[in-house]
Each structure stands twice: as C-alpha cells, then as structure tokens.
Tab-separated table of C-alpha atoms in Angstrom:
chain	number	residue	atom	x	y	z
A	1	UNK	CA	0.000	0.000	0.000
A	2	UNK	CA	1.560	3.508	-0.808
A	3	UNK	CA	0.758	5.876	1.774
A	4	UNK	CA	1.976	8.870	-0.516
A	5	UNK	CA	-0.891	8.183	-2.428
A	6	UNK	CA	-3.463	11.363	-3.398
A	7	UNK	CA	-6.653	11.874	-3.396
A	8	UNK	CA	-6.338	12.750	-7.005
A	9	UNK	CA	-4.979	9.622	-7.760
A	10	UNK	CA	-8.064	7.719	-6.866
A	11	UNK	CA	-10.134	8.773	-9.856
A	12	UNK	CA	-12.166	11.396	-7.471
A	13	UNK	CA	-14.434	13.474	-10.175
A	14	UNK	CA	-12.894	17.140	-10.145
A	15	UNK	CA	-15.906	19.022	-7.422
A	16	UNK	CA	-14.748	16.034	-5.259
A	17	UNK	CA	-11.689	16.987	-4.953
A	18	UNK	CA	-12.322	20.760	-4.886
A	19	UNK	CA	-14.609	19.895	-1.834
A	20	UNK	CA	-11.447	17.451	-0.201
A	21	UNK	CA	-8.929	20.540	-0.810
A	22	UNK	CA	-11.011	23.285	0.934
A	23	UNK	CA	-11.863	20.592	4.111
A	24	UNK	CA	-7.936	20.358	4.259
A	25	UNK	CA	-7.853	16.604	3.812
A	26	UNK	CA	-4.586	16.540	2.095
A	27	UNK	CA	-3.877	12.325	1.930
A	28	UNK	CA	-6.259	9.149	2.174
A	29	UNK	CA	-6.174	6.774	4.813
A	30	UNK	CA	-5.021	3.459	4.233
A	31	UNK	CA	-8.556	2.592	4.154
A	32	UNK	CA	-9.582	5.083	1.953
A	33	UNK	CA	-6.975	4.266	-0.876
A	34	UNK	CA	-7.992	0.577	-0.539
A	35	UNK	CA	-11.359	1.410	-0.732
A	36	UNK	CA	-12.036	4.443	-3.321
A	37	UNK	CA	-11.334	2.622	-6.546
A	38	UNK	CA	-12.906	-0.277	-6.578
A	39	UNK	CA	-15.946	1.986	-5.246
A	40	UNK	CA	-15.180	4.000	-8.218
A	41	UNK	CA	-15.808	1.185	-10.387
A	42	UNK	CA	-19.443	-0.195	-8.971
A	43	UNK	CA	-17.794	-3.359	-6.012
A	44	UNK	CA	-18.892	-3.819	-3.394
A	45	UNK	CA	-16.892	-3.687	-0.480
A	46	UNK	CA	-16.425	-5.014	2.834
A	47	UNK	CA	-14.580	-2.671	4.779
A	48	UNK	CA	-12.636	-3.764	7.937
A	49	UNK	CA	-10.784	-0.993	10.085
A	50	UNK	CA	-10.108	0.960	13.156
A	51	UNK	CA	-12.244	3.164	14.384
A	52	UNK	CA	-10.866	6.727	13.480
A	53	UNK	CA	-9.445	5.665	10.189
A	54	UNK	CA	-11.291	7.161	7.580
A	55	UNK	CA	-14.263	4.719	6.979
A	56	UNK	CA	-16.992	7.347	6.020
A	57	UNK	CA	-15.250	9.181	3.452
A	58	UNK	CA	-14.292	5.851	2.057
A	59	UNK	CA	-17.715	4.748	0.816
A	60	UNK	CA	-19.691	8.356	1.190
A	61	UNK	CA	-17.013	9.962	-1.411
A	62	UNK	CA	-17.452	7.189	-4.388
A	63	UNK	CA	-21.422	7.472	-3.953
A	64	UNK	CA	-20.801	11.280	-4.387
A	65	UNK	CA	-18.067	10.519	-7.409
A	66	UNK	CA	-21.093	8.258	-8.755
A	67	UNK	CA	-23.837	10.648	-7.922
A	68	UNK	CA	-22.468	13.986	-9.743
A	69	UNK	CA	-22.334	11.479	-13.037
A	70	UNK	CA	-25.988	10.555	-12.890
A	71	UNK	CA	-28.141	12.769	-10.954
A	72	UNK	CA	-31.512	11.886	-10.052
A	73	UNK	CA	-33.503	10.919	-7.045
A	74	UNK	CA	-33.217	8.995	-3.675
A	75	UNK	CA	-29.786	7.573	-4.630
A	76	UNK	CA	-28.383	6.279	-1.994
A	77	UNK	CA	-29.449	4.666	1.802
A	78	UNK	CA	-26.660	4.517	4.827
A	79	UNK	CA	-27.811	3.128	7.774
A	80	UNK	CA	-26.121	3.603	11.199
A	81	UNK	CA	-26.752	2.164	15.005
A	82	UNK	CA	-26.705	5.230	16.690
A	83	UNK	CA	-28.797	8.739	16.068
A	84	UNK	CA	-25.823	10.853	16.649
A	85	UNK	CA	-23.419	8.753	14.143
A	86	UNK	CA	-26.368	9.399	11.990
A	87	UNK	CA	-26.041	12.758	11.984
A	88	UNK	CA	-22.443	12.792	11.934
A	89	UNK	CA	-22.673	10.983	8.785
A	90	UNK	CA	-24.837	13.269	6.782
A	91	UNK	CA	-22.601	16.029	8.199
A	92	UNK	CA	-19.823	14.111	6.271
A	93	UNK	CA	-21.804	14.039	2.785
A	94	UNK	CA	-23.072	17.749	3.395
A	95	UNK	CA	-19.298	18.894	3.684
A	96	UNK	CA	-17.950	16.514	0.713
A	97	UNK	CA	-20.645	17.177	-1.534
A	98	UNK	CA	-21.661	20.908	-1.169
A	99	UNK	CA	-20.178	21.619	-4.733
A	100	UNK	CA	-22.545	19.262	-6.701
A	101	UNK	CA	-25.720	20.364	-4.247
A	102	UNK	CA	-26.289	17.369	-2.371
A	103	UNK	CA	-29.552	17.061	-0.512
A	104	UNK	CA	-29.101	14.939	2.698
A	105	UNK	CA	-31.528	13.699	5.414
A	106	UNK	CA	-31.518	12.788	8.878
A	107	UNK	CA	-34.403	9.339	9.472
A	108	UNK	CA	-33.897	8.944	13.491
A	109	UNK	CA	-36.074	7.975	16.190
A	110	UNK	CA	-36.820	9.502	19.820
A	111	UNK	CA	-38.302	12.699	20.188
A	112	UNK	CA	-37.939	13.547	16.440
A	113	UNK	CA	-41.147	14.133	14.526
A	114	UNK	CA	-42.265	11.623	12.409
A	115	UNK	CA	-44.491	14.440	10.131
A	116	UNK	CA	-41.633	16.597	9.439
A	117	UNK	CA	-39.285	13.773	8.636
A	118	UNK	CA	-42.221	12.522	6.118
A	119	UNK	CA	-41.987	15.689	4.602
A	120	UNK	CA	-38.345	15.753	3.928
A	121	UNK	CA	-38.281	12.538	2.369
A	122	UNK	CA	-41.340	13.642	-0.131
A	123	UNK	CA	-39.174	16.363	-1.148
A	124	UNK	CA	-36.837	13.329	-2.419
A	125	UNK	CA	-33.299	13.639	-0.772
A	126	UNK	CA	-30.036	12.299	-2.260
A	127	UNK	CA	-28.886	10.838	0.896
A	128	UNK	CA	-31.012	9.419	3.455
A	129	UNK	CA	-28.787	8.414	6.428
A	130	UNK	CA	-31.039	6.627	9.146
A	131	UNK	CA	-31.264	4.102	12.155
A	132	UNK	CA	-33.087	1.306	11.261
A	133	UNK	CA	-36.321	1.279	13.481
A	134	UNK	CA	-37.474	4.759	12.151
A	135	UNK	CA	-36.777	3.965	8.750
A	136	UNK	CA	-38.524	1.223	8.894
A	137	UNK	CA	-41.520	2.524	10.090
A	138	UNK	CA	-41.415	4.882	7.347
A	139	UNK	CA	-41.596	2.406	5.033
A	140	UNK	CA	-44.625	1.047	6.264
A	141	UNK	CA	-46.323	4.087	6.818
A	142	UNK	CA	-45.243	7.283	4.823
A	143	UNK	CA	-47.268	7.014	1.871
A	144	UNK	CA	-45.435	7.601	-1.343
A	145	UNK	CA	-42.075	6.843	0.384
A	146	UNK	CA	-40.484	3.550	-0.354
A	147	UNK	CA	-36.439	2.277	-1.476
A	148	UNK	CA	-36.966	0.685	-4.800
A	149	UNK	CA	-34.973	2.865	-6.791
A	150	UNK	CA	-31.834	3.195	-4.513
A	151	UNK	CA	-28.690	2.786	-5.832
A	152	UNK	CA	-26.157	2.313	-3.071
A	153	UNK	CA	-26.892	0.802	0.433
A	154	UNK	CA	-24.074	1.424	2.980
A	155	UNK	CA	-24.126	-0.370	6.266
A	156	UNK	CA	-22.289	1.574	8.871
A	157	UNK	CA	-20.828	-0.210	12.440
A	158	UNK	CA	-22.539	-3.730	11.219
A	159	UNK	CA	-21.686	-5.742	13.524
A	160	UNK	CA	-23.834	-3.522	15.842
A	161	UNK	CA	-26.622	-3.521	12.788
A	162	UNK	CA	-26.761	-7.204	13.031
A	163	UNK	CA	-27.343	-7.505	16.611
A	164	UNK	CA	-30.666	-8.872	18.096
A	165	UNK	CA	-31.721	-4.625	18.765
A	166	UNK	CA	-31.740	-4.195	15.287
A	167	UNK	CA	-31.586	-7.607	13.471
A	168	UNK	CA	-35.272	-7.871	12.574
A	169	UNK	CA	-35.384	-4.011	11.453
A	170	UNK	CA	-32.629	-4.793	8.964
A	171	UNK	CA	-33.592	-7.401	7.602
A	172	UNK	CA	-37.321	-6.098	6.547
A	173	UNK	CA	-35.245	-3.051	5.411
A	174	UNK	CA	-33.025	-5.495	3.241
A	175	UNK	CA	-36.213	-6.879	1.302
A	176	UNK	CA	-37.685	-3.880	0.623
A	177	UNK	CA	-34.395	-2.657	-1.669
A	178	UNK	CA	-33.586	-3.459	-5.152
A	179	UNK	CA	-31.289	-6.598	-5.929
A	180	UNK	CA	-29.629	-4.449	-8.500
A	181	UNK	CA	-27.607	-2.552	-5.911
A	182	UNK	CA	-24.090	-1.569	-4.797
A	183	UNK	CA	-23.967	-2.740	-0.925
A	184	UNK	CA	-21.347	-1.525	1.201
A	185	UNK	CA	-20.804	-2.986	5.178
A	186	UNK	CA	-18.269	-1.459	6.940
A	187	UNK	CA	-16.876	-1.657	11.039
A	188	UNK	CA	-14.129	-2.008	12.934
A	189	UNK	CA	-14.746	-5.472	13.566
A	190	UNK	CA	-15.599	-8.386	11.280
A	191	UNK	CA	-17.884	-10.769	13.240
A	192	UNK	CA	-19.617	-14.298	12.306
A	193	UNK	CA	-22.719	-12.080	11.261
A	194	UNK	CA	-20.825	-9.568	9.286
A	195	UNK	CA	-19.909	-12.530	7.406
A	196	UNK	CA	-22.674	-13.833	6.928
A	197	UNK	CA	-24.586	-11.193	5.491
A	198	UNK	CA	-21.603	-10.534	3.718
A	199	UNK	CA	-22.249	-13.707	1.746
A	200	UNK	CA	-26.036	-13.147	1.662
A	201	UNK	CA	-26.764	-9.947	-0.067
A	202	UNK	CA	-22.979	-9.095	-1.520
A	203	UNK	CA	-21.844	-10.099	-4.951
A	204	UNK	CA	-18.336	-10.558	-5.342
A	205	UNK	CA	-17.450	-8.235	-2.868
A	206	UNK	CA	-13.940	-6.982	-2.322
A	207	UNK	CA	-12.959	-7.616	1.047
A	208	UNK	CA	-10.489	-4.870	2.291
A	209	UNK	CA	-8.903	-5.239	5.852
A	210	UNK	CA	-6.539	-2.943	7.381
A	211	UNK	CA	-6.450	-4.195	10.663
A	212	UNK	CA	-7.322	-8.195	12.220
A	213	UNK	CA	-10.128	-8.906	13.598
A	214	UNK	CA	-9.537	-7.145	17.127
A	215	UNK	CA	-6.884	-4.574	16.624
A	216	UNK	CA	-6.430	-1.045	17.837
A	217	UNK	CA	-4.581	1.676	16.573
A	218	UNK	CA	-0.402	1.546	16.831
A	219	UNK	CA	-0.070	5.242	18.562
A	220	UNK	CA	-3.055	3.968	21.894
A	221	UNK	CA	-1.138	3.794	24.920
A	222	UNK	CA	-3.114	1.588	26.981
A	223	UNK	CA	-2.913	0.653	30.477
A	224	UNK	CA	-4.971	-0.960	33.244
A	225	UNK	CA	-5.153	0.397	36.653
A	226	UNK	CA	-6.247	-2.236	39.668
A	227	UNK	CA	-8.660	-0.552	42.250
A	228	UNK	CA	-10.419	-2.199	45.364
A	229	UNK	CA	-14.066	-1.885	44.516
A	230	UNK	CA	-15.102	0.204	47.093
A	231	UNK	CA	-12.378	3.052	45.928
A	232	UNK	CA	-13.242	3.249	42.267
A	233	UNK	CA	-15.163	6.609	42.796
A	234	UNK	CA	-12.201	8.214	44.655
A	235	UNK	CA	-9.394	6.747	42.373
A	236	UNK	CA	-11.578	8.343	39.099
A	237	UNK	CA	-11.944	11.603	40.931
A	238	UNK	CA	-8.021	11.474	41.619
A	239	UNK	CA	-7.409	10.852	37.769
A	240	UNK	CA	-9.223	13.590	36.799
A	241	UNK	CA	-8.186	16.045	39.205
A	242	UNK	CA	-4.271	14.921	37.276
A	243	UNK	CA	-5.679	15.534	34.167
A	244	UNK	CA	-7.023	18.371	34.369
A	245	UNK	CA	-5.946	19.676	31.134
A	246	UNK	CA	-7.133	16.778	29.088
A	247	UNK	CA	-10.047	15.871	27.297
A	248	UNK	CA	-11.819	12.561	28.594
A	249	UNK	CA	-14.370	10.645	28.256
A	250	UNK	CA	-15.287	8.190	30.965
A	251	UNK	CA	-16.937	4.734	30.033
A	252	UNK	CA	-19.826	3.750	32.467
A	253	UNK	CA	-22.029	0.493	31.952
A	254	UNK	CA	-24.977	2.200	33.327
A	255	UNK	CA	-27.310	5.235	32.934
A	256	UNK	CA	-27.532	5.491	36.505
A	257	UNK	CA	-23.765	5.667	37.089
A	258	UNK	CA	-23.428	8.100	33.984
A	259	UNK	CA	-26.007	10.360	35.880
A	260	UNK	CA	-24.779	9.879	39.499
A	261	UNK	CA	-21.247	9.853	38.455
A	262	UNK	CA	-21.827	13.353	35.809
A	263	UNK	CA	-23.095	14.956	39.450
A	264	UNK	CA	-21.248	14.121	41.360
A	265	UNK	CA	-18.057	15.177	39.043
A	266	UNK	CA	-19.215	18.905	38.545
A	267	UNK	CA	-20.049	19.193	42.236
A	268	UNK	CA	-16.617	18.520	43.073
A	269	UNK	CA	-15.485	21.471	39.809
A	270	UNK	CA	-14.875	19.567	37.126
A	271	UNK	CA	-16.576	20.683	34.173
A	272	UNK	CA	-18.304	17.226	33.151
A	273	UNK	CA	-21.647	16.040	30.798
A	274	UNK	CA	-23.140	12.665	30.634
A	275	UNK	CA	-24.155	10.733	27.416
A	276	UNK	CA	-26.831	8.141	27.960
A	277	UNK	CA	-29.580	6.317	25.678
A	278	UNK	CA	-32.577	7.990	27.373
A	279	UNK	CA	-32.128	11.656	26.597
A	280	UNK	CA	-33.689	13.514	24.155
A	281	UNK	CA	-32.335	13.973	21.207
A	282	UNK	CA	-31.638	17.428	22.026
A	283	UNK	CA	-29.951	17.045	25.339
A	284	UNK	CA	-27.675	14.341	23.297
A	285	UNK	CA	-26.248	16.550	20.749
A	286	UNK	CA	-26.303	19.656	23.332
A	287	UNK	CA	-23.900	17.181	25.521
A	288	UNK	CA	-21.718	16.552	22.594
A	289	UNK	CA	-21.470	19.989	21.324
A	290	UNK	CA	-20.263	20.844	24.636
A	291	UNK	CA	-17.911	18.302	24.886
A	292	UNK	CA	-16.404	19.060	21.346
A	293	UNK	CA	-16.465	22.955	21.651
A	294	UNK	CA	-14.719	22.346	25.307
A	295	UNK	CA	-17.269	23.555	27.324
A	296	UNK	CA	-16.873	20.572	29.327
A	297	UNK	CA	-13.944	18.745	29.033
A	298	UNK	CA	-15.307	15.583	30.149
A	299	UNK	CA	-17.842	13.293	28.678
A	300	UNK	CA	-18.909	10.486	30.722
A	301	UNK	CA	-21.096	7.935	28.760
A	302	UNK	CA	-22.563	4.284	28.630
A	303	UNK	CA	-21.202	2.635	25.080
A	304	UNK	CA	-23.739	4.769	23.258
A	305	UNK	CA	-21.088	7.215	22.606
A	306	UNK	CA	-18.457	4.115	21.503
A	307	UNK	CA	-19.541	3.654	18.306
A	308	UNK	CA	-18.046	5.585	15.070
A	309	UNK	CA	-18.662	9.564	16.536
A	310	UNK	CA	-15.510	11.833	15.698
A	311	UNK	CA	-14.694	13.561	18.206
A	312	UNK	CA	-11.754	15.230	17.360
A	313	UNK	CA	-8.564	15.553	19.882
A	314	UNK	CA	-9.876	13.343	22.235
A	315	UNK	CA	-6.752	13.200	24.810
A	316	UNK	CA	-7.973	10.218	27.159
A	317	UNK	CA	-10.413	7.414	27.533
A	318	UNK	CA	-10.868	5.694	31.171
A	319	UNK	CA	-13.104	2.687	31.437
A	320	UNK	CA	-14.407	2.888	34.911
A	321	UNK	CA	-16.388	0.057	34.141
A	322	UNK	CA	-15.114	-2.939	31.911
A	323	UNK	CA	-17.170	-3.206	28.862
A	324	UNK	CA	-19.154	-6.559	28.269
A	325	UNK	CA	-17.301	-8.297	25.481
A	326	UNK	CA	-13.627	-7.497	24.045
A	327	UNK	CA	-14.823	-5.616	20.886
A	328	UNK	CA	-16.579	-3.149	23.023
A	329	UNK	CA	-13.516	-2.134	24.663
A	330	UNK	CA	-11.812	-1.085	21.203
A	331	UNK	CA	-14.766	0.644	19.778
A	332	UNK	CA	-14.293	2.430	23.254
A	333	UNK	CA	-10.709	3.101	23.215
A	334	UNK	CA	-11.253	4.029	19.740
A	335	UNK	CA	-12.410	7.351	20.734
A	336	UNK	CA	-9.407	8.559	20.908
A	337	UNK	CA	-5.606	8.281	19.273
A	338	UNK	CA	-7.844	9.157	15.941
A	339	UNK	CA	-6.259	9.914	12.497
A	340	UNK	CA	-3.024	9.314	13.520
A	341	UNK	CA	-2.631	11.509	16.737
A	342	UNK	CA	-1.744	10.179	19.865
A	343	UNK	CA	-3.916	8.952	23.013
A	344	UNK	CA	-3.973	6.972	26.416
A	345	UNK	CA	-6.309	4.822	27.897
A	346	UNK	CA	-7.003	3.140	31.302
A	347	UNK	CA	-8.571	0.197	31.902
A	348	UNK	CA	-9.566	0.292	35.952
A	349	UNK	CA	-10.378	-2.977	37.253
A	350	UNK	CA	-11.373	-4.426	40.671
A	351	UNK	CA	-10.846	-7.531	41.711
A	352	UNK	CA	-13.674	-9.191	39.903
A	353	UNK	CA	-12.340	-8.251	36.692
A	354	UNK	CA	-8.919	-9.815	36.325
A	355	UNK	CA	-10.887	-12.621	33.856
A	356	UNK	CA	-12.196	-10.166	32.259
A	357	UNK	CA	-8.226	-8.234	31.469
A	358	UNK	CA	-6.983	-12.071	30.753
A	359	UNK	CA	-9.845	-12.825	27.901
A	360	UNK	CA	-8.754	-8.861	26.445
A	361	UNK	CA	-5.448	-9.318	26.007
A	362	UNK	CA	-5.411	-12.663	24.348
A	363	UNK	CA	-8.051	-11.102	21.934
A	364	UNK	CA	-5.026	-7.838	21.769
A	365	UNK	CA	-2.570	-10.510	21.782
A	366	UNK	CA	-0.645	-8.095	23.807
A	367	UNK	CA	-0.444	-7.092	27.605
A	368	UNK	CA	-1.806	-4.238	28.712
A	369	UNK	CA	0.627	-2.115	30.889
A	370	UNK	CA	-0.148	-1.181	34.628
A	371	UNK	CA	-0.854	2.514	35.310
A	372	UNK	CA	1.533	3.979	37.410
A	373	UNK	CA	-0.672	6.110	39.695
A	374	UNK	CA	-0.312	8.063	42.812
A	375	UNK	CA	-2.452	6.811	45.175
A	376	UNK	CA	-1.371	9.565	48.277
A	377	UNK	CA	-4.073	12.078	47.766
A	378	UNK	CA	-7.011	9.550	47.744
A	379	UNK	CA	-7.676	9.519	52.001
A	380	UNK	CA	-7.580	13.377	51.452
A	381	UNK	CA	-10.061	12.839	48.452
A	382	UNK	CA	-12.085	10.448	49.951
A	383	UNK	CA	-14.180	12.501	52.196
A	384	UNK	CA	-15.526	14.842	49.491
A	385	UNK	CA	-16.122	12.091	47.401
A	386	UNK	CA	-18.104	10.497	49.788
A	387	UNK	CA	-20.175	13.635	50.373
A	388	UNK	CA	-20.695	14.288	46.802
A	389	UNK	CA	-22.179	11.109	46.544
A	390	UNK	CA	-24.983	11.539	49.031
A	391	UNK	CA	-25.826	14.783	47.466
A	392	UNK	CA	-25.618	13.104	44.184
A	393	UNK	CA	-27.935	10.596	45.394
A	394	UNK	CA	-30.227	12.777	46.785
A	395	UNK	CA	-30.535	14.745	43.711
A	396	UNK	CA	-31.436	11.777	41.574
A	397	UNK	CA	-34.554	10.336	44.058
A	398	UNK	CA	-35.945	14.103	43.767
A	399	UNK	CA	-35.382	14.184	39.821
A	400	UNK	CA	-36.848	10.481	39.798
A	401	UNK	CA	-39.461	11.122	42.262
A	402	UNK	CA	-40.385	14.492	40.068
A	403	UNK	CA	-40.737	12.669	36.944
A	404	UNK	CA	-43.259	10.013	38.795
A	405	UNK	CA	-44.896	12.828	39.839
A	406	UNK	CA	-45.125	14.379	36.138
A	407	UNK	CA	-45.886	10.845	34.246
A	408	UNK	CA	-48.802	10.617	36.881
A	409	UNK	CA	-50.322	13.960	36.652
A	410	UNK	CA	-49.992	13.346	32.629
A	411	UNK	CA	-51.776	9.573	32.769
A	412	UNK	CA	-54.439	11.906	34.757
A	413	UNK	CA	-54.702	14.270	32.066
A	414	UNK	CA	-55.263	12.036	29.322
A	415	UNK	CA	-57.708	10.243	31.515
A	416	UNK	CA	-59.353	13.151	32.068
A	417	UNK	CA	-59.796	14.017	28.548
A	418	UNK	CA	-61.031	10.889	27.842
A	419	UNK	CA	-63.692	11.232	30.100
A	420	UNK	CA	-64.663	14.259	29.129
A	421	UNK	CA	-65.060	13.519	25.471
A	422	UNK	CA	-66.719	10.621	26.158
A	423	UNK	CA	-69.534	12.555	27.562
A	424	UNK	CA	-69.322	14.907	25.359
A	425	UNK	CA	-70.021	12.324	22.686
A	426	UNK	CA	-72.946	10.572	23.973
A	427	UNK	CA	-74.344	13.886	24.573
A	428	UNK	CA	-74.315	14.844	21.180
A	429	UNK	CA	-76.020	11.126	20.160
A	430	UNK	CA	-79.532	11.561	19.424
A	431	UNK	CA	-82.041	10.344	22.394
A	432	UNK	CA	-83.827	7.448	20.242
A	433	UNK	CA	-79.914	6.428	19.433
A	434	UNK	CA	-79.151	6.740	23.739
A	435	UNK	CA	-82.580	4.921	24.319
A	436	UNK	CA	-82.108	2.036	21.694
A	437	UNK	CA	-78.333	1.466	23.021
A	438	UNK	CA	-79.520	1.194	26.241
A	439	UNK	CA	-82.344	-1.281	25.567
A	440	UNK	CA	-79.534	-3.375	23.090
C-alpha cells in the first residue's frame, strides 16, 4: 500500500476533490486508498478498520463521485446504530458534496417528529442516512415513500446492525431494496454475522482489511489500573483532578452511574456532561457539542457514545467500568488516538475483573501495561467524594421522584380528557340512538 498516495490519484471526479482541498484533507487513509477505486468502479466492499481511520469518506465519497455522473432521485441509503453517528454521517456528505448540491436527510427515532421527517423525504433527498427502526416505520407508513430505486446501500458499524436490537429491522429493510444494488458494510470489527450477510446480499465483494479482527490503533497507549471496589469513585476523581488539562471521556455500563457519576463530578469542579440512551435527542447533541467545543472537558457515557462519533482531539479514555465483550472495549478506546494523533487509555479494574483483562489481552494478543498512579491524595479525596455522593444521590430520588410525579399527573390528564369527550359524545347522540343502546 503507498501511503503517498493522493486523493487525485483515486479517480475522485474534479468538485470532489475541490470539496477534499477546501476541508484540508490533504492524503487518504489506508482505508480510503484501498477502498475508493474499486468503489469507483461499482464493487462492493467489505470494509474492515479501526475506528478513526477514515471509513466514512471511504464509501460516502465514491457514492458522491457516482452521484455527480448521474443525478436523479433517492440515490443512496446509509444506515447507522446510533442517532448521533447518523447525523455525523450526513454532516460528512453535506461537507464533501456541497459543490454538486447534495440534498441529505436525517431518518432517526426519539423525540424527532415523524411528520416533518415525512416531509423531507417527499421532497426526495439524495442521501437518506437513518437508524433502522425509524426507517422502517417509514416504510410502512409514509405514503409515497419507499427504497426501490436506490442505488447504493451502505451499512455503517454492522456488527452492531446485526445484533438482536436491530436484526429484525434490517432485515425487513433489506427486502424492501432493489437486488440491482451496490452494498457496502463497513466496522471495525468483522464478526460471524458480518460474514454472513456478507455472503447473503454481496456479490463478489472486495474484502479490504486494514487491521485483524480485534486490533487497535499503533499510537493507543493503553494501560490498566487495579482498584479495590469500594475506591473506584475516589481513584476516578483522583485521575481527573491529574488531568485536568485533558479531554476525557469516561466509560460507564450504566445510565444510573453516567447520571450519578456526571453529578457528582461537577459538584466537586470539574466541568463534566453525561451521554446516555434515554435523553432527548436534544440534550444528546447539546452534551456533545459541549464536549467538542470544550465547554466541558469531560464526557462520561454508557457505550452509546463508543460507536463511530468523531470527536476530534480526544486526549484520554478511562473505562471505569469494563465493557461486556472485548470488541466493546476497542470501539471504546477508539475514541481517541484518531487519524493518527496520539492517546492513552485506562482500563480500571477491581478484583472481579482480572478474567475479564486475561480474555482482552489474548483477543489484543498483547499485555496491557499497569498505570503507574499516585495513590497519596485519595484519604484526602475520599471525604468529598463520599459527600458528593450523598448529594448526588439525593438529587437523583428528587429528579426520579419528580418525573413520577409528572408521568402521573400526565396519565391523569389524558384520563381526564377521555372522560370528558366521552360525555361529550354521547351527549351529542340523538335520544332514540341513547334509548335504543340502552335497551340493546
């Protein structure tokens, strides 16, 4: 592979390129130049590769090159596991194809409306970059709207695609599209049922691979750091009070912890935001704004933030809980040491965890290295700690307990209403209509 390789080189049409020189991307990524050709000439492509490589310009740039030849229509369908790598995606195809006027749209769920998204896709979009449950239901409901004429299908993170979550969605997606199709699956793993959609609904796919199966990225230093259980808030408040000057994000396995952990954090001055599945869709993108413009300098998040978002100059990522399965740790630690910058990692285990650091590192094939950390300050530490976790606490039973409060008054409501038009309508009725129900 030559790494001196341009852009130019590739076969990019000439806006293309215009569009790559004004973002300032001056060379491909390895998988970029392995990927861009044969793209160029109508494969398709399994892509295997670290997070942070490159992987969305590699299959949203030779849909553009294809789409400035033969304009038209709903060309091409990208579907993603997460809302925000959604909208990261189409941010990706706004920026590279601003020249030739592409028209791109956002298909997520949550608290987005369903009307207005109709209405965007009747106005017939280039791009339509979606998760798969909301697409889905548009397809069965959004009259007019429907995938048959799609060109390119791009699978984004699949192995997370194919998991039970969104399994069934993707498959009903798959039968509503065209046979006559360029398919695209790319992530930074390849597992058995990447594979096996791979040989399911690819033809003749090239298969490019710039990393094994588990890899991460040459320039991550990682480490793991053993803590007795019952200190794992006070060590992670002693590592962030010695990085003070870093950007970190903080790996939680639970919305609870990413809430109690987010409070207790700012009470003690850092300037922290938490990530988590059940916030709006505006409190998720106002958290990561914040996080990239470095009005907080630390994110802490379950694993929805762990898959394919580019954060750039992300300095640090701690896992102050170990992640479920091996691959989840280096979509994690993929956060950061991105596009060939630098980064650290720490891996902080108790001492039910040590199976957990054997199984990683034979998946690594390499040994993580223990974090050298001073562990003076934490008796000084420990009392605040402690006290901004009872206030923590406190404050999450009231929010709780003021949501219970709100869903109830709300079921009332409705209740309520329904009631009251009920009466209303059997007032209207006619008596002889009243007087003949009754008697039925």
């Amino acid at each position: 592979m030559d790494t001196s390789t341009s852009f130019s080189e590739l076969g990019l049409s000439g806006p293309l390129l215009e569009a790559l020189d004004q973002l300032k991307f001056s060379k491909p990524t390895p998988i970029q130049i392995e990927c861009i050709p044969p793209g160029i000439e109508g494969r398709d492509i399994v892509g295997i590769a670290p997070t942070g490589s490159g992987k969305t310009a590699a299959f949203a740039l030779p849909i553009l090159h294809y789409l400035w030849d033969n304009p038209q229509g709903l060309f091409a369908c990208v579907l993603a596991p997460t809302r925000e790598l959604a909208h990261q995606i189409a941010s990706q195809f706004d920026a590279f194809g601003a020249a030739i006027g592409v028209r791109t749209t956002v298909i997520i769920g949550g608290d987005e409306d369903r009307v207005r998204q109709a209405v965007m896709l009747a106005k017939r979009p280039h791009i339509v970059v979606a998760t798969p449950g909301r697409l889905l239901d548009h397809l069965k409901a959004t009259k007019g709207f429907n995938l048959r004429s799609i060109k390119f299908l791009v699978l984004d993170e699949a192995d997370r695609l194919l998991e039970s979550d969104f399994g069934i969605a993707v498959d009903e997606i798959l039968k509503a599209l065209p046979k006559e199709r360029t398919t695209y699956l790319f992530s930074a793993t390849l597992t058995d049922k990447v594979a096996k959609l791979q040989r399911a609904n690819l033809r003749n796919p090239v298969r490019v691979q710039v990393s094994t199966k588990y890899t991460t990225v040459s320039s991550l230093l990682q480490y793991y750091l053993l803590v007795p259980l019952v200190k794992k808030e006070v060590t992670l408040v002693s590592l962030l009070n010695s990085m003070a000057q870093n950007s970190v994000i903080v790996f939680v396995r639970t919305k609870a912890c990413a809430r109690k952990l987010a409070i207790m954090s700012r009470i003690l001055g850092f300037r922290s935001v938490p990530l988590y599945g059940e916030m709006t869709q505006t409190q998720r993108l106002g958290a990561l704004n914040r996080f990239k413009s470095e009005g907080s300098n630390i994110l802490i998040a379950t694993d929805l933030a762990s898959r394919g978002l580019d954060i750039p100059c992300v300095d640090i990522v701690i896992n102050y809980d170990c992640p479920t399965h091996s691959k989840d740790y280096i979509h994690r630690v993929g956060r950061t040491a991105r596009a060939g910058r630098a980064g650290k990692s720490i891996l902080m285990t108790t001492q039910y965890d040590v199976e957990f650091i054997q199984r990683l590192e034979k998946v690594l094939n390499r040994q993580l290295d223990p974090y050298l950390h001073d562990e003076a300050e934490l008796g000084v530490l420990q009392e605040r700690v402690d006290g901004a976790g009872r206030v923590a606490m406190n404050q999450l039973k009231e929010e709780d307990a003021g949501k219970s409060k709100k869903g109830r008054q709300k079921r009332r409501h409705i209740a309520s209403d329904n009631w009251d038009r009920d009466d209303e309508e059997e007032a209207d009725l006619p008596r002889t209509s009243f007087k003949k129900s009754r008697r039925s």
